[in-house]
Tab-separated table of C-alpha atoms in Angstrom:
chain	number	residue	atom	x	y	z
A	747	MET	CA	-1.721	-32.072	50.018
A	748	ARG	CA	1.576	-30.393	49.252
A	749	ASN	CA	1.930	-32.467	46.056
A	750	VAL	CA	-1.494	-31.317	44.889
A	751	ALA	CA	-0.458	-27.690	45.372
A	752	VAL	CA	2.718	-28.271	43.346
A	753	VAL	CA	0.768	-29.921	40.515
A	754	VAL	CA	-1.762	-27.056	40.453
A	755	ALA	CA	1.068	-24.508	40.385
A	756	ILE	CA	2.721	-26.312	37.462
A	757	LEU	CA	-0.566	-26.496	35.541
A	758	LEU	CA	-1.031	-22.768	35.963
A	759	LEU	CA	2.344	-22.186	34.310
A	760	ILE	CA	1.498	-24.194	31.175
A	761	PRO	CA	0.524	-21.803	28.379
A	762	VAL	CA	-2.977	-22.181	27.005
A	763	ALA	CA	-3.208	-22.944	23.295
A	764	ARG	CA	-5.239	-20.242	21.612
A	765	ALA	CA	-7.106	-20.500	18.360
A	766	ALA	CA	-6.600	-16.811	17.625
A	767	ASP	CA	-3.315	-15.124	16.873
A	768	VAL	CA	-3.361	-11.803	18.725
A	769	GLU	CA	-0.427	-9.442	18.413
A	770	ILE	CA	-0.437	-6.328	20.554
A	771	ARG	CA	2.268	-3.986	19.373
A	772	ARG	CA	4.216	-1.650	21.616
A	773	PRO	CA	1.956	1.190	22.737
A	774	HIS	CA	2.610	4.666	21.400
A	775	ILE	CA	2.552	6.862	24.504
A	776	VAL	CA	1.946	10.562	23.970
A	777	PHE	CA	2.288	12.945	26.914
A	778	VAL	CA	0.048	15.974	26.505
A	779	SER	CA	-1.501	18.720	28.606
A	780	GLU	CA	-4.791	17.999	30.400
A	781	GLY	CA	-6.628	20.105	27.824
A	782	ALA	CA	-5.061	18.201	24.935
A	783	ALA	CA	-5.825	14.897	26.683
A	784	SER	CA	-9.478	15.913	26.994
A	785	MET	CA	-9.551	16.688	23.269
A	786	ALA	CA	-7.777	13.459	22.283
A	787	CYS	CA	-10.063	11.462	24.575
A	788	LYS	CA	-13.167	13.354	23.404
A	789	SER	CA	-14.255	14.001	26.975
A	790	ALA	CA	-13.773	16.972	29.286
A	791	SER	CA	-13.307	14.691	32.299
A	792	ARG	CA	-10.470	12.602	30.839
A	793	ARG	CA	-6.801	12.991	31.657
A	794	ALA	CA	-5.786	9.830	29.797
A	795	CYS	CA	-7.211	7.369	27.308
A	796	THR	CA	-6.185	4.601	24.965
A	797	THR	CA	-7.279	4.130	21.390
A	798	VAL	CA	-6.387	1.063	19.376
A	799	LYS	CA	-5.856	0.650	15.645
A	800	THR	CA	-6.686	-2.990	15.006
A	801	GLU	CA	-6.197	-5.012	11.842
A	802	PHE	CA	-8.409	-8.062	11.397
A	803	PHE	CA	-7.277	-10.951	9.201
A	804	CYS	CA	-9.349	-14.060	8.728
A	805	ALA	CA	-9.097	-17.104	6.537
A	806	CYS	CA	-10.862	-20.397	6.109
A	807	ALA	CA	-8.906	-23.551	6.839
A	808	ARG	CA	-9.776	-27.124	6.098
A	809	ALA	CA	-10.315	-29.260	9.198
A	810	GLY	CA	-10.970	-32.811	8.075
A	811	ASP	CA	-14.074	-32.743	5.909
A	812	GLN	CA	-15.161	-29.327	7.214
A	813	TRP	CA	-13.927	-25.744	7.175
A	814	THR	CA	-13.132	-23.522	10.133
A	815	VAL	CA	-12.003	-19.957	10.729
A	816	ARG	CA	-8.423	-18.941	11.496
A	817	SER	CA	-8.085	-15.388	12.752
A	818	ARG	CA	-5.259	-12.944	13.349
A	819	PHE	CA	-5.461	-9.564	15.017
A	820	ILE	CA	-2.739	-6.917	15.048
A	821	ALA	CA	-3.487	-4.109	17.482
A	822	THR	CA	-1.473	-0.932	17.891
A	823	PRO	CA	-2.425	1.013	21.040
A	824	PHE	CA	-2.107	4.772	21.350
A	825	ILE	CA	-2.061	6.156	24.889
A	826	HIS	CA	-2.745	9.885	25.337
A	827	THR	CA	-1.972	10.941	28.878
A	828	SER	CA	-1.417	14.069	30.890
A	829	ALA	CA	0.746	12.285	33.491
A	830	TYR	CA	2.894	9.192	33.809
A	831	THR	CA	0.771	8.011	36.747
A	832	PHE	CA	-2.059	7.063	34.350
A	833	VAL	CA	0.039	4.810	32.108
A	834	ARG	CA	-0.349	1.669	34.286
A	835	HIS	CA	-4.123	2.081	34.203
A	836	GLU	CA	-4.086	2.456	30.427
A	837	LEU	CA	-1.919	-0.668	30.108
A	838	ASP	CA	-4.639	-2.533	32.025
A	839	HIS	CA	-7.109	-1.468	29.321
A	840	ILE	CA	-4.739	-2.891	26.706
A	841	ALA	CA	-4.611	-6.195	28.619
A	842	ASP	CA	-8.429	-6.274	28.613
A	843	ILE	CA	-8.459	-5.679	24.850
A	844	ARG	CA	-5.952	-8.503	24.318
A	845	SER	CA	-8.144	-10.836	26.364
A	846	SER	CA	-11.288	-9.836	24.470
A	847	LEU	CA	-9.614	-10.335	21.092
A	848	ASN	CA	-8.407	-13.784	22.186
A	849	GLU	CA	-11.935	-14.695	23.284
A	850	TYR	CA	-13.409	-13.395	20.032
A	851	GLY	CA	-10.866	-15.312	17.946
A	852	ASP	CA	-11.508	-18.471	19.956
A	853	ALA	CA	-15.254	-18.050	19.402
A	854	LEU	CA	-14.706	-17.627	15.651
A	855	SER	CA	-12.749	-20.881	15.528
A	856	LEU	CA	-15.711	-22.782	16.994
A	857	HIS	CA	-17.719	-22.217	13.826
A	858	VAL	CA	-17.510	-25.085	11.361
A	859	PHE	CA	-18.764	-25.068	7.783
A	860	LEU	CA	-19.496	-27.762	5.244
A	861	SER	CA	-18.049	-25.719	2.402
A	862	GLU	CA	-15.352	-23.123	1.878
A	863	GLU	CA	-17.910	-20.794	0.307
A	864	THR	CA	-20.094	-20.658	3.428
A	865	CYS	CA	-16.989	-20.103	5.537
A	866	ILE	CA	-15.873	-17.210	3.314
A	867	SER	CA	-19.361	-15.697	3.461
A	868	PHE	CA	-19.256	-15.867	7.259
A	869	ILE	CA	-15.837	-14.178	7.328
A	870	LYS	CA	-17.056	-11.364	5.078
A	871	ASP	CA	-19.959	-10.705	7.440
A	872	GLU	CA	-17.633	-10.681	10.462
A	873	ALA	CA	-15.286	-8.240	8.713
A	874	LYS	CA	-18.192	-5.834	8.035
A	875	PHE	CA	-18.979	-5.574	11.738
A	876	PHE	CA	-15.465	-5.728	13.158
A	877	GLY	CA	-15.320	-1.960	13.738
A	878	ASP	CA	-18.496	-2.149	15.826
A	879	ARG	CA	-17.072	-5.125	17.734
A	880	MET	CA	-13.932	-3.131	18.582
A	881	LYS	CA	-16.064	-0.246	19.843
A	882	LEU	CA	-17.910	-2.710	22.077
A	883	ILE	CA	-14.624	-4.194	23.333
A	884	GLN	CA	-13.342	-0.709	24.198
A	885	ARG	CA	-16.643	0.176	25.868
A	886	LEU	CA	-16.493	-2.981	28.005
A	887	THR	CA	-12.988	-2.234	29.250
A	888	THR	CA	-14.050	1.341	30.000
A	889	ILE	CA	-16.969	0.068	32.089
A	890	LYS	CA	-14.718	-2.437	33.860
A	891	ARG	CA	-11.881	-0.013	34.668
A	892	ASP	CA	-13.543	3.425	34.733
A	893	GLY	CA	-17.216	2.856	35.431
A	894	VAL	CA	-20.425	3.156	33.492
A	895	HIS	CA	-20.519	6.961	33.792
A	896	LEU	CA	-17.385	7.354	31.633
A	897	ALA	CA	-18.477	4.680	29.162
A	898	ALA	CA	-21.743	6.537	28.660
A	899	SER	CA	-19.909	9.679	27.554
A	900	GLU	CA	-18.208	7.891	24.656
């Protein structure tokens, strides 16, 4: 039984290969008054929030006789906080965003196309709606970490 536990522990340490390339840059942390935090967060009840500027790059890559999507995301988080005690919580939001971008990129890579043209058309459609997808990703982390009542005010 002990050997099984050791094998499981080793397997947990092996990094998972990801289809997406997600780069989360160092967060810009801005300490502000509670009033300024409420304004930056666009909510009277907020003392801290995180916004993310995300760049979305996608290309089609040949995979045998088909085409697939290769994606890259570069996200720069901006934390506005009225106290240092909220930073850890905001970093948890950033971890959620990283996870969601990895999942999204992995899902994109599952699409296969018979031609480069159909792949490019798909990428163009995804790029059009990427802003809405990021809003959804941020809403989901808000629900997870802060509750539905705060997500509803966004």
